[in-house]
Amino acid sequence: MHCRSLVLTAASDSAPLQADDIARARALLGDAILQDDELMPGRAWRALFVAAETAPLGDFRRRVADALAHRPVDVNVVADDIAYTRKQILVADMESTIIQQEMLDELGELIGKRAVIEDITSRAMRGELDFEAALKARVAMLAGLDAQVLDDVAERMTLMPGARELIATMKANGAYCALVSGGFTVFTQRIARDLGFDEHQANTLEVAGGKITGRVLEPILGREAKRHALERIARTRGVDMILTLAVGDGANDLDMLAAAGLGVAFRAKPKVAAAASDLPNGAVVTHGDLTALLALQNYARADIVSD
């Protein structure tokens, strides 16, 4: 029987990992474990184990996740060559990933249409609506709004917990970090500058005479463009795709998650999380903050840089 080495990571930051949590996971993997350690004591435990080459990764994840379902713990299983490599490129979605807001929803509040726009946003992120059509429909509702409000609304942006540490730590270790968003450059440029991203890419709202026209300039940056951005950056920098990391929360992120060496669905919509979980290179973070992405790359607590 052909075997392969896999790494299971159990992580939580909302409640400390307990000895009983680790014992349950150890018991399920049993003699298959080659070694295990607390990568981040109280936050992340991992185990290197062997399994049949044909065994689905998702089966191991589900077994351990089910055993720990009563606890806020994220369980992921990836091949050892993925888990033990620190990535040289990070491509991150911005809204509901690096920041806590969806900025079109915030703009919708100014025109009394937040609920309508939020509904379209949620359906698009779940993959129920075409991303480009949903984007254009929401932007059209903003026609005539004073462009000055873009700067005002930008002040509402708050970082996702762990965002600063994720970027600072990866950059301190030589990684190239790109912010690639289906949102707008007026917002990505601020976050990119604040966190030290090496580049940012997003859509551009058309403004004329100091007013938002209700149109987005072409080409639209959507699902396919995000994957192309990841591939372009890797190719330009001469980095193998296995050394890339992509993170996002919506259906328009799935192509880049699948293409990356490690694709992480972060606090994602259920269908997106399920799709990422089934990827051979996929991971799902539901309970943890963005420092969970560091644990998935073999960073210990002492390695984390606070900018």
PDB file of C-alpha atoms in Angstrom:
ATOM      1  CA  MET A   1       0.000   0.000   0.000  1.00  0.00           C
ATOM      2  CA  HIS A   2       1.353   3.386  -0.996  1.00  0.00           C
ATOM      3  CA  CYS A   3       1.290   5.933   1.813  1.00  0.00           C
ATOM      4  CA  ARG A   4       1.750   9.669   2.103  1.00  0.00           C
ATOM      5  CA  SER A   5       2.540  12.031   4.948  1.00  0.00           C
ATOM      6  CA  LEU A   6      -0.148  14.462   6.051  1.00  0.00           C
ATOM      7  CA  VAL A   7      -0.302  17.211   8.652  1.00  0.00           C
ATOM      8  CA  LEU A   8      -3.369  17.875  10.765  1.00  0.00           C
ATOM      9  CA  THR A   9      -3.603  21.258  12.471  1.00  0.00           C
ATOM     10  CA  ALA A  10      -6.131  22.071  15.197  1.00  0.00           C
ATOM     11  CA  ALA A  11      -6.236  25.759  16.057  1.00  0.00           C
ATOM     12  CA  SER A  12      -8.324  28.159  18.124  1.00  0.00           C
ATOM     13  CA  ASP A  13      -7.909  31.681  19.402  1.00  0.00           C
ATOM     14  CA  SER A  14     -11.371  32.311  20.835  1.00  0.00           C
ATOM     15  CA  ALA A  15     -10.836  29.662  23.537  1.00  0.00           C
ATOM     16  CA  PRO A  16      -7.550  27.981  24.517  1.00  0.00           C
ATOM     17  CA  LEU A  17      -6.954  24.477  23.219  1.00  0.00           C
ATOM     18  CA  GLN A  18      -7.408  22.048  26.090  1.00  0.00           C
ATOM     19  CA  ALA A  19      -5.395  18.904  26.833  1.00  0.00           C
ATOM     20  CA  ASP A  20      -8.618  16.965  26.300  1.00  0.00           C
ATOM     21  CA  ASP A  21      -8.980  18.428  22.789  1.00  0.00           C
ATOM     22  CA  ILE A  22      -5.508  17.221  21.870  1.00  0.00           C
ATOM     23  CA  ALA A  23      -6.101  13.822  23.481  1.00  0.00           C
ATOM     24  CA  ARG A  24      -9.266  13.326  21.407  1.00  0.00           C
ATOM     25  CA  ALA A  25      -7.428  14.160  18.192  1.00  0.00           C
ATOM     26  CA  ARG A  26      -4.503  11.906  19.093  1.00  0.00           C
ATOM     27  CA  ALA A  27      -6.862   9.019  19.836  1.00  0.00           C
ATOM     28  CA  LEU A  28      -8.532   9.311  16.434  1.00  0.00           C
ATOM     29  CA  LEU A  29      -5.239   9.287  14.521  1.00  0.00           C
ATOM     30  CA  GLY A  30      -3.732   6.628  16.786  1.00  0.00           C
ATOM     31  CA  ASP A  31      -0.600   4.829  15.627  1.00  0.00           C
ATOM     32  CA  ALA A  32      -0.606   6.735  12.341  1.00  0.00           C
ATOM     33  CA  ILE A  33       0.971   9.712  14.141  1.00  0.00           C
ATOM     34  CA  LEU A  34       4.698  10.056  13.480  1.00  0.00           C
ATOM     35  CA  GLN A  35       5.144  13.139  15.643  1.00  0.00           C
ATOM     36  CA  ASP A  36       3.071  15.950  17.113  1.00  0.00           C
ATOM     37  CA  ASP A  37       3.660  19.212  18.930  1.00  0.00           C
ATOM     38  CA  GLU A  38       1.982  22.391  20.170  1.00  0.00           C
ATOM     39  CA  LEU A  39       3.116  24.830  17.523  1.00  0.00           C
ATOM     40  CA  MET A  40       1.449  27.673  19.420  1.00  0.00           C
ATOM     41  CA  PRO A  41       0.737  26.509  22.995  1.00  0.00           C
ATOM     42  CA  GLY A  42      -2.941  26.940  23.749  1.00  0.00           C
ATOM     43  CA  ARG A  43      -3.566  28.121  20.182  1.00  0.00           C
ATOM     44  CA  ALA A  44      -2.410  25.500  17.690  1.00  0.00           C
ATOM     45  CA  TRP A  45      -1.518  21.794  17.775  1.00  0.00           C
ATOM     46  CA  ARG A  46      -0.338  19.779  14.805  1.00  0.00           C
ATOM     47  CA  ALA A  47       0.381  16.154  14.044  1.00  0.00           C
ATOM     48  CA  LEU A  48       2.375  14.584  11.237  1.00  0.00           C
ATOM     49  CA  PHE A  49       0.796  11.259  10.328  1.00  0.00           C
ATOM     50  CA  VAL A  50       0.748   8.685   7.546  1.00  0.00           C
ATOM     51  CA  ALA A  51      -2.252   7.562   5.544  1.00  0.00           C
ATOM     52  CA  ALA A  52      -3.023   5.558   2.435  1.00  0.00           C
ATOM     53  CA  GLU A  53      -2.304   7.579  -0.688  1.00  0.00           C
ATOM     54  CA  THR A  54      -5.913   7.163  -1.811  1.00  0.00           C
ATOM     55  CA  ALA A  55      -7.475   8.213   1.515  1.00  0.00           C
ATOM     56  CA  PRO A  56      -9.445  11.489   1.119  1.00  0.00           C
ATOM     57  CA  LEU A  57      -7.982  14.317   3.194  1.00  0.00           C
ATOM     58  CA  GLY A  58     -11.457  15.519   4.060  1.00  0.00           C
ATOM     59  CA  ASP A  59     -12.254  12.278   5.885  1.00  0.00           C
ATOM     60  CA  PHE A  60      -9.518  12.869   8.470  1.00  0.00           C
ATOM     61  CA  ARG A  61     -10.506  16.486   8.914  1.00  0.00           C
ATOM     62  CA  ARG A  62     -14.169  15.631   9.402  1.00  0.00           C
ATOM     63  CA  ARG A  63     -13.462  12.864  11.917  1.00  0.00           C
ATOM     64  CA  VAL A  64     -11.394  15.121  14.156  1.00  0.00           C
ATOM     65  CA  ALA A  65     -13.651  18.144  13.602  1.00  0.00           C
ATOM     66  CA  ASP A  66     -16.695  16.083  14.601  1.00  0.00           C
ATOM     67  CA  ALA A  67     -14.936  14.967  17.784  1.00  0.00           C
ATOM     68  CA  LEU A  68     -14.189  18.606  18.642  1.00  0.00           C
ATOM     69  CA  ALA A  69     -17.492  20.044  17.392  1.00  0.00           C
ATOM     70  CA  HIS A  70     -18.375  21.223  20.905  1.00  0.00           C
ATOM     71  CA  ARG A  71     -15.325  23.515  20.869  1.00  0.00           C
ATOM     72  CA  PRO A  72     -14.433  26.551  18.681  1.00  0.00           C
ATOM     73  CA  VAL A  73     -11.564  24.734  16.964  1.00  0.00           C
ATOM     74  CA  ASP A  74     -10.538  24.819  13.288  1.00  0.00           C
ATOM     75  CA  VAL A  75      -9.259  21.483  11.995  1.00  0.00           C
ATOM     76  CA  ASN A  76      -7.349  21.233   8.712  1.00  0.00           C
ATOM     77  CA  VAL A  77      -5.416  18.480   6.951  1.00  0.00           C
ATOM     78  CA  VAL A  78      -2.922  19.120   4.148  1.00  0.00           C
ATOM     79  CA  ALA A  79       0.054  17.288   2.651  1.00  0.00           C
ATOM     80  CA  ASP A  80       3.285  17.697   4.597  1.00  0.00           C
ATOM     81  CA  ASP A  81       5.042  19.510   1.731  1.00  0.00           C
ATOM     82  CA  ILE A  82       2.356  22.195   1.984  1.00  0.00           C
ATOM     83  CA  ALA A  83       2.213  22.439   5.776  1.00  0.00           C
ATOM     84  CA  TYR A  84       5.949  22.617   6.356  1.00  0.00           C
ATOM     85  CA  THR A  85       6.708  25.343   3.820  1.00  0.00           C
ATOM     86  CA  ARG A  86       6.523  29.047   4.577  1.00  0.00           C
ATOM     87  CA  LYS A  87       4.965  30.757   1.601  1.00  0.00           C
ATOM     88  CA  GLN A  88       6.825  33.327  -0.455  1.00  0.00           C
ATOM     89  CA  ILE A  89       3.726  34.991  -1.897  1.00  0.00           C
ATOM     90  CA  LEU A  90       0.446  35.993  -0.244  1.00  0.00           C
ATOM     91  CA  VAL A  91      -2.543  37.129  -2.275  1.00  0.00           C
ATOM     92  CA  ALA A  92      -5.401  38.285  -0.059  1.00  0.00           C
ATOM     93  CA  ASP A  93      -8.959  39.375  -0.670  1.00  0.00           C
ATOM     94  CA  MET A  94      -9.761  42.504   1.315  1.00  0.00           C
ATOM     95  CA  GLU A  95     -13.415  42.867   2.335  1.00  0.00           C
ATOM     96  CA  SER A  96     -14.539  40.491   5.112  1.00  0.00           C
ATOM     97  CA  THR A  97     -11.002  39.072   5.008  1.00  0.00           C
ATOM     98  CA  ILE A  98      -8.337  41.694   5.705  1.00  0.00           C
ATOM     99  CA  ILE A  99     -10.960  44.180   6.877  1.00  0.00           C
ATOM    100  CA  GLN A 100     -14.213  43.438   8.684  1.00  0.00           C
ATOM    101  CA  GLN A 101     -16.532  45.398   6.385  1.00  0.00           C
ATOM    102  CA  GLU A 102     -18.105  45.075   2.930  1.00  0.00           C
ATOM    103  CA  MET A 103     -17.651  48.615   1.656  1.00  0.00           C
ATOM    104  CA  LEU A 104     -20.576  48.661  -0.773  1.00  0.00           C
ATOM    105  CA  ASP A 105     -22.812  47.798   2.170  1.00  0.00           C
ATOM    106  CA  GLU A 106     -21.393  50.795   4.030  1.00  0.00           C
ATOM    107  CA  LEU A 107     -22.063  53.056   1.043  1.00  0.00           C
ATOM    108  CA  GLY A 108     -25.567  51.633   0.788  1.00  0.00           C
ATOM    109  CA  GLU A 109     -26.286  52.899   4.286  1.00  0.00           C
ATOM    110  CA  LEU A 110     -25.774  56.479   3.098  1.00  0.00           C
ATOM    111  CA  ILE A 111     -28.580  56.179   0.544  1.00  0.00           C
ATOM    112  CA  GLY A 112     -30.949  54.206   2.750  1.00  0.00           C
ATOM    113  CA  LYS A 113     -30.438  50.993   0.780  1.00  0.00           C
ATOM    114  CA  ARG A 114     -28.102  49.052   3.036  1.00  0.00           C
ATOM    115  CA  ALA A 115     -30.453  46.078   3.423  1.00  0.00           C
ATOM    116  CA  VAL A 116     -30.961  45.763  -0.340  1.00  0.00           C
ATOM    117  CA  ILE A 117     -27.245  46.021  -1.105  1.00  0.00           C
ATOM    118  CA  GLU A 118     -26.298  43.680   1.757  1.00  0.00           C
ATOM    119  CA  ASP A 119     -28.651  41.051   0.363  1.00  0.00           C
ATOM    120  CA  ILE A 120     -27.070  41.259  -3.091  1.00  0.00           C
ATOM    121  CA  THR A 121     -23.576  41.173  -1.550  1.00  0.00           C
ATOM    122  CA  SER A 122     -24.351  38.060   0.498  1.00  0.00           C
ATOM    123  CA  ARG A 123     -25.916  36.219  -2.427  1.00  0.00           C
ATOM    124  CA  ALA A 124     -22.979  37.063  -4.689  1.00  0.00           C
ATOM    125  CA  MET A 125     -20.449  35.933  -2.084  1.00  0.00           C
ATOM    126  CA  ARG A 126     -22.332  32.651  -1.694  1.00  0.00           C
ATOM    127  CA  GLY A 127     -22.103  32.146  -5.444  1.00  0.00           C
ATOM    128  CA  GLU A 128     -25.852  32.516  -6.011  1.00  0.00           C
ATOM    129  CA  LEU A 129     -25.457  35.570  -8.265  1.00  0.00           C
ATOM    130  CA  ASP A 130     -22.987  36.397 -11.021  1.00  0.00           C
ATOM    131  CA  PHE A 131     -20.301  38.539  -9.396  1.00  0.00           C
ATOM    132  CA  GLU A 132     -19.955  41.089 -12.194  1.00  0.00           C
ATOM    133  CA  ALA A 133     -23.706  41.593 -12.603  1.00  0.00           C
ATOM    134  CA  ALA A 134     -24.149  41.920  -8.838  1.00  0.00           C
ATOM    135  CA  LEU A 135     -21.326  44.471  -8.643  1.00  0.00           C
ATOM    136  CA  LYS A 136     -22.786  46.621 -11.412  1.00  0.00           C
ATOM    137  CA  ALA A 137     -26.284  46.460  -9.902  1.00  0.00           C
ATOM    138  CA  ARG A 138     -25.065  47.691  -6.525  1.00  0.00           C
ATOM    139  CA  VAL A 139     -22.860  50.434  -7.942  1.00  0.00           C
ATOM    140  CA  ALA A 140     -25.733  51.707 -10.110  1.00  0.00           C
ATOM    141  CA  MET A 141     -27.644  52.502  -6.911  1.00  0.00           C
ATOM    142  CA  LEU A 142     -24.886  54.955  -5.925  1.00  0.00           C
ATOM    143  CA  ALA A 143     -25.320  57.196  -8.988  1.00  0.00           C
ATOM    144  CA  GLY A 144     -25.291  60.881  -8.073  1.00  0.00           C
ATOM    145  CA  LEU A 145     -23.672  60.408  -4.683  1.00  0.00           C
ATOM    146  CA  ASP A 146     -21.000  62.983  -3.832  1.00  0.00           C
ATOM    147  CA  ALA A 147     -17.574  61.380  -4.327  1.00  0.00           C
ATOM    148  CA  GLN A 148     -16.390  62.940  -1.059  1.00  0.00           C
ATOM    149  CA  VAL A 149     -18.339  60.264   0.811  1.00  0.00           C
ATOM    150  CA  LEU A 150     -15.795  57.677  -0.354  1.00  0.00           C
ATOM    151  CA  ASP A 151     -13.182  59.217   1.928  1.00  0.00           C
ATOM    152  CA  ASP A 152     -15.697  59.490   4.746  1.00  0.00           C
ATOM    153  CA  VAL A 153     -16.790  55.859   4.447  1.00  0.00           C
ATOM    154  CA  ALA A 154     -13.165  54.730   4.252  1.00  0.00           C
ATOM    155  CA  GLU A 155     -12.825  55.850   7.868  1.00  0.00           C
ATOM    156  CA  ARG A 156     -15.192  53.017   8.833  1.00  0.00           C
ATOM    157  CA  MET A 157     -12.720  50.338   7.770  1.00  0.00           C
ATOM    158  CA  THR A 158     -11.416  48.216  10.642  1.00  0.00           C
ATOM    159  CA  LEU A 159      -8.803  45.516  10.328  1.00  0.00           C
ATOM    160  CA  MET A 160      -9.654  41.880  10.841  1.00  0.00           C
ATOM    161  CA  PRO A 161      -7.948  40.538  13.993  1.00  0.00           C
ATOM    162  CA  GLY A 162      -4.559  39.128  13.073  1.00  0.00           C
ATOM    163  CA  ALA A 163      -4.275  41.031   9.779  1.00  0.00           C
ATOM    164  CA  ARG A 164      -1.382  43.214  10.873  1.00  0.00           C
ATOM    165  CA  GLU A 165       0.520  40.265  12.356  1.00  0.00           C
ATOM    166  CA  LEU A 166      -0.039  38.134   9.247  1.00  0.00           C
ATOM    167  CA  ILE A 167       1.376  40.716   6.854  1.00  0.00           C
ATOM    168  CA  ALA A 168       4.200  41.860   9.148  1.00  0.00           C
ATOM    169  CA  THR A 169       5.333  38.294   9.848  1.00  0.00           C
ATOM    170  CA  MET A 170       5.268  37.141   6.242  1.00  0.00           C
ATOM    171  CA  LYS A 171       7.063  40.269   5.020  1.00  0.00           C
ATOM    172  CA  ALA A 172       9.683  39.915   7.763  1.00  0.00           C
ATOM    173  CA  ASN A 173      10.353  36.468   6.329  1.00  0.00           C
ATOM    174  CA  GLY A 174      10.725  37.715   2.767  1.00  0.00           C
ATOM    175  CA  ALA A 175       7.229  37.118   1.394  1.00  0.00           C
ATOM    176  CA  TYR A 176       5.652  39.325  -1.272  1.00  0.00           C
ATOM    177  CA  CYS A 177       2.143  40.398  -0.229  1.00  0.00           C
ATOM    178  CA  ALA A 178      -0.585  41.517  -2.630  1.00  0.00           C
ATOM    179  CA  LEU A 179      -4.079  42.790  -1.872  1.00  0.00           C
ATOM    180  CA  VAL A 180      -6.413  41.739  -4.701  1.00  0.00           C
ATOM    181  CA  SER A 181     -10.025  42.788  -4.242  1.00  0.00           C
ATOM    182  CA  GLY A 182     -13.290  42.800  -6.138  1.00  0.00           C
ATOM    183  CA  GLY A 183     -13.921  46.059  -4.275  1.00  0.00           C
ATOM    184  CA  PHE A 184     -12.470  49.451  -5.118  1.00  0.00           C
ATOM    185  CA  THR A 185      -9.029  51.029  -5.344  1.00  0.00           C
ATOM    186  CA  VAL A 186     -10.125  54.012  -3.240  1.00  0.00           C
ATOM    187  CA  PHE A 187     -10.286  51.592  -0.320  1.00  0.00           C
ATOM    188  CA  THR A 188      -7.546  49.076  -1.160  1.00  0.00           C
ATOM    189  CA  GLN A 189      -4.919  51.804  -1.504  1.00  0.00           C
ATOM    190  CA  ARG A 190      -5.457  52.843   2.121  1.00  0.00           C
ATOM    191  CA  ILE A 191      -5.275  49.325   3.535  1.00  0.00           C
ATOM    192  CA  ALA A 192      -2.301  48.417   1.342  1.00  0.00           C
ATOM    193  CA  ARG A 193      -0.419  51.470   2.576  1.00  0.00           C
ATOM    194  CA  ASP A 194      -1.374  50.914   6.214  1.00  0.00           C
ATOM    195  CA  LEU A 195      -0.365  47.247   6.335  1.00  0.00           C
ATOM    196  CA  GLY A 196       2.596  47.380   3.966  1.00  0.00           C
ATOM    197  CA  PHE A 197       1.241  45.290   1.092  1.00  0.00           C
ATOM    198  CA  ASP A 198       3.637  45.313  -1.837  1.00  0.00           C
ATOM    199  CA  GLU A 199       0.848  45.934  -4.325  1.00  0.00           C
ATOM    200  CA  HIS A 200      -2.908  46.251  -4.543  1.00  0.00           C
ATOM    201  CA  GLN A 201      -5.369  45.632  -7.342  1.00  0.00           C
ATOM    202  CA  ALA A 202      -9.119  46.325  -7.397  1.00  0.00           C
ATOM    203  CA  ASN A 203     -11.938  47.869  -9.409  1.00  0.00           C
ATOM    204  CA  THR A 204     -12.283  51.594 -10.082  1.00  0.00           C
ATOM    205  CA  LEU A 205     -15.474  53.551  -9.464  1.00  0.00           C
ATOM    206  CA  GLU A 206     -16.174  56.073 -12.201  1.00  0.00           C
ATOM    207  CA  VAL A 207     -16.364  59.640 -10.885  1.00  0.00           C
ATOM    208  CA  ALA A 208     -17.306  62.676 -12.991  1.00  0.00           C
ATOM    209  CA  GLY A 209     -17.860  66.244 -11.836  1.00  0.00           C
ATOM    210  CA  GLY A 210     -17.279  65.202  -8.242  1.00  0.00           C
ATOM    211  CA  LYS A 211     -20.123  62.670  -8.382  1.00  0.00           C
ATOM    212  CA  ILE A 212     -20.215  58.872  -8.499  1.00  0.00           C
ATOM    213  CA  THR A 213     -21.682  58.005 -11.915  1.00  0.00           C
ATOM    214  CA  GLY A 214     -22.993  54.584 -10.918  1.00  0.00           C
ATOM    215  CA  ARG A 215     -20.580  52.768 -13.219  1.00  0.00           C
ATOM    216  CA  VAL A 216     -17.432  50.692 -12.728  1.00  0.00           C
ATOM    217  CA  LEU A 217     -14.549  51.159 -15.137  1.00  0.00           C
ATOM    218  CA  GLU A 218     -13.694  48.142 -17.268  1.00  0.00           C
ATOM    219  CA  PRO A 219     -12.186  45.600 -17.021  1.00  0.00           C
ATOM    220  CA  ILE A 220     -13.989  44.235 -13.976  1.00  0.00           C
ATOM    221  CA  LEU A 221     -11.770  42.446 -11.478  1.00  0.00           C
ATOM    222  CA  GLY A 222     -13.650  39.291 -10.524  1.00  0.00           C
ATOM    223  CA  ARG A 223     -13.119  35.591  -9.934  1.00  0.00           C
ATOM    224  CA  GLU A 224     -10.930  34.835 -12.947  1.00  0.00           C
ATOM    225  CA  ALA A 225      -8.892  38.022 -12.590  1.00  0.00           C
ATOM    226  CA  LYS A 226      -8.008  37.139  -8.997  1.00  0.00           C
ATOM    227  CA  ARG A 227      -6.554  33.808 -10.096  1.00  0.00           C
ATOM    228  CA  HIS A 228      -4.694  35.513 -12.933  1.00  0.00           C
ATOM    229  CA  ALA A 229      -3.223  38.017 -10.461  1.00  0.00           C
ATOM    230  CA  LEU A 230      -1.882  35.193  -8.296  1.00  0.00           C
ATOM    231  CA  GLU A 231      -0.399  33.394 -11.295  1.00  0.00           C
ATOM    232  CA  ARG A 232       1.105  36.609 -12.688  1.00  0.00           C
ATOM    233  CA  ILE A 233       2.808  37.490  -9.421  1.00  0.00           C
ATOM    234  CA  ALA A 234       4.221  33.978  -9.027  1.00  0.00           C
ATOM    235  CA  ARG A 235       5.448  33.921 -12.624  1.00  0.00           C
ATOM    236  CA  THR A 236       6.973  37.406 -12.458  1.00  0.00           C
ATOM    237  CA  ARG A 237       8.786  36.627  -9.227  1.00  0.00           C
ATOM    238  CA  GLY A 238       9.865  33.149 -10.325  1.00  0.00           C
ATOM    239  CA  VAL A 239       8.097  31.453  -7.419  1.00  0.00           C
ATOM    240  CA  ASP A 240       6.664  27.936  -7.673  1.00  0.00           C
ATOM    241  CA  MET A 241       2.911  27.860  -7.083  1.00  0.00           C
ATOM    242  CA  ILE A 242       3.301  25.517  -4.098  1.00  0.00           C
ATOM    243  CA  LEU A 243       4.986  28.438  -2.323  1.00  0.00           C
ATOM    244  CA  THR A 244       1.951  30.704  -2.719  1.00  0.00           C
ATOM    245  CA  LEU A 245      -0.887  31.366  -0.284  1.00  0.00           C
ATOM    246  CA  ALA A 246      -4.299  32.790  -1.148  1.00  0.00           C
ATOM    247  CA  VAL A 247      -7.017  33.766   1.314  1.00  0.00           C
ATOM    248  CA  GLY A 248     -10.589  34.962   0.853  1.00  0.00           C
ATOM    249  CA  ASP A 249     -14.175  34.512   1.963  1.00  0.00           C
ATOM    250  CA  GLY A 250     -16.372  34.557  -1.139  1.00  0.00           C
ATOM    251  CA  ALA A 251     -17.248  32.463  -4.172  1.00  0.00           C
ATOM    252  CA  ASN A 252     -15.210  34.829  -6.360  1.00  0.00           C
ATOM    253  CA  ASP A 253     -12.107  33.753  -4.402  1.00  0.00           C
ATOM    254  CA  LEU A 254     -12.435  30.013  -5.087  1.00  0.00           C
ATOM    255  CA  ASP A 255     -10.390  29.941  -8.302  1.00  0.00           C
ATOM    256  CA  MET A 256      -7.390  31.612  -6.684  1.00  0.00           C
ATOM    257  CA  LEU A 257      -7.729  29.367  -3.607  1.00  0.00           C
ATOM    258  CA  ALA A 258      -7.643  26.304  -5.859  1.00  0.00           C
ATOM    259  CA  ALA A 259      -4.625  27.602  -7.798  1.00  0.00           C
ATOM    260  CA  ALA A 260      -2.500  28.506  -4.760  1.00  0.00           C
ATOM    261  CA  GLY A 261      -0.124  26.186  -2.964  1.00  0.00           C
ATOM    262  CA  LEU A 262      -2.329  26.738   0.089  1.00  0.00           C
ATOM    263  CA  GLY A 263      -5.822  28.189  -0.339  1.00  0.00           C
ATOM    264  CA  VAL A 264      -7.582  29.337   2.827  1.00  0.00           C
ATOM    265  CA  ALA A 265     -11.296  30.098   3.075  1.00  0.00           C
ATOM    266  CA  PHE A 266     -11.446  32.587   5.930  1.00  0.00           C
ATOM    267  CA  ARG A 267     -14.730  32.959   7.838  1.00  0.00           C
ATOM    268  CA  ALA A 268     -16.300  32.072   4.531  1.00  0.00           C
ATOM    269  CA  LYS A 269     -19.846  31.449   3.403  1.00  0.00           C
ATOM    270  CA  PRO A 270     -20.819  27.764   4.029  1.00  0.00           C
ATOM    271  CA  LYS A 271     -20.701  26.700   0.369  1.00  0.00           C
ATOM    272  CA  VAL A 272     -17.331  28.398  -0.082  1.00  0.00           C
ATOM    273  CA  ALA A 273     -15.929  26.777   3.066  1.00  0.00           C
ATOM    274  CA  ALA A 274     -17.177  23.365   1.917  1.00  0.00           C
ATOM    275  CA  ALA A 275     -15.606  23.809  -1.519  1.00  0.00           C
ATOM    276  CA  ALA A 276     -12.270  24.893  -0.024  1.00  0.00           C
ATOM    277  CA  SER A 277     -12.322  21.995   2.425  1.00  0.00           C
ATOM    278  CA  ASP A 278     -12.569  19.555  -0.477  1.00  0.00           C
ATOM    279  CA  LEU A 279      -9.525  21.020  -2.239  1.00  0.00           C
ATOM    280  CA  PRO A 280      -6.303  18.973  -1.823  1.00  0.00           C
ATOM    281  CA  ASN A 281      -4.520  22.247  -1.004  1.00  0.00           C
ATOM    282  CA  GLY A 282      -7.426  23.815   0.880  1.00  0.00           C
ATOM    283  CA  ALA A 283      -7.938  24.915   4.478  1.00  0.00           C
ATOM    284  CA  VAL A 284     -10.816  26.561   6.313  1.00  0.00           C
ATOM    285  CA  VAL A 285     -10.561  29.034   9.196  1.00  0.00           C
ATOM    286  CA  THR A 286     -13.897  29.727  10.859  1.00  0.00           C
ATOM    287  CA  HIS A 287     -13.095  30.323  14.525  1.00  0.00           C
ATOM    288  CA  GLY A 288      -9.546  31.671  14.435  1.00  0.00           C
ATOM    289  CA  ASP A 289      -8.167  35.035  13.397  1.00  0.00           C
ATOM    290  CA  LEU A 290      -5.727  35.638  10.556  1.00  0.00           C
ATOM    291  CA  THR A 291      -2.739  34.437  12.588  1.00  0.00           C
ATOM    292  CA  ALA A 292      -4.171  30.954  11.960  1.00  0.00           C
ATOM    293  CA  LEU A 293      -2.668  31.304   8.486  1.00  0.00           C
ATOM    294  CA  LEU A 294       0.746  31.538  10.125  1.00  0.00           C
ATOM    295  CA  ALA A 295       0.216  28.295  12.042  1.00  0.00           C
ATOM    296  CA  LEU A 296      -0.713  26.639   8.744  1.00  0.00           C
ATOM    297  CA  GLN A 297       2.705  27.715   7.415  1.00  0.00           C
ATOM    298  CA  ASN A 298       4.800  26.321  10.268  1.00  0.00           C
ATOM    299  CA  TYR A 299       5.180  29.587  12.198  1.00  0.00           C
ATOM    300  CA  ALA A 300       5.395  29.222  15.974  1.00  0.00           C
ATOM    301  CA  ARG A 301       4.112  31.804  18.445  1.00  0.00           C
ATOM    302  CA  ALA A 302       7.625  33.223  18.921  1.00  0.00           C
ATOM    303  CA  ASP A 303       7.879  33.846  15.158  1.00  0.00           C
ATOM    304  CA  ILE A 304       4.911  36.215  15.001  1.00  0.00           C
ATOM    305  CA  VAL A 305       5.837  39.833  14.313  1.00  0.00           C
ATOM    306  CA  SER A 306       3.652  42.649  15.619  1.00  0.00           C
ATOM    307  CA  ASP A 307       4.072  45.669  13.361  1.00  0.00           C
TER     308      ASP A 307
END
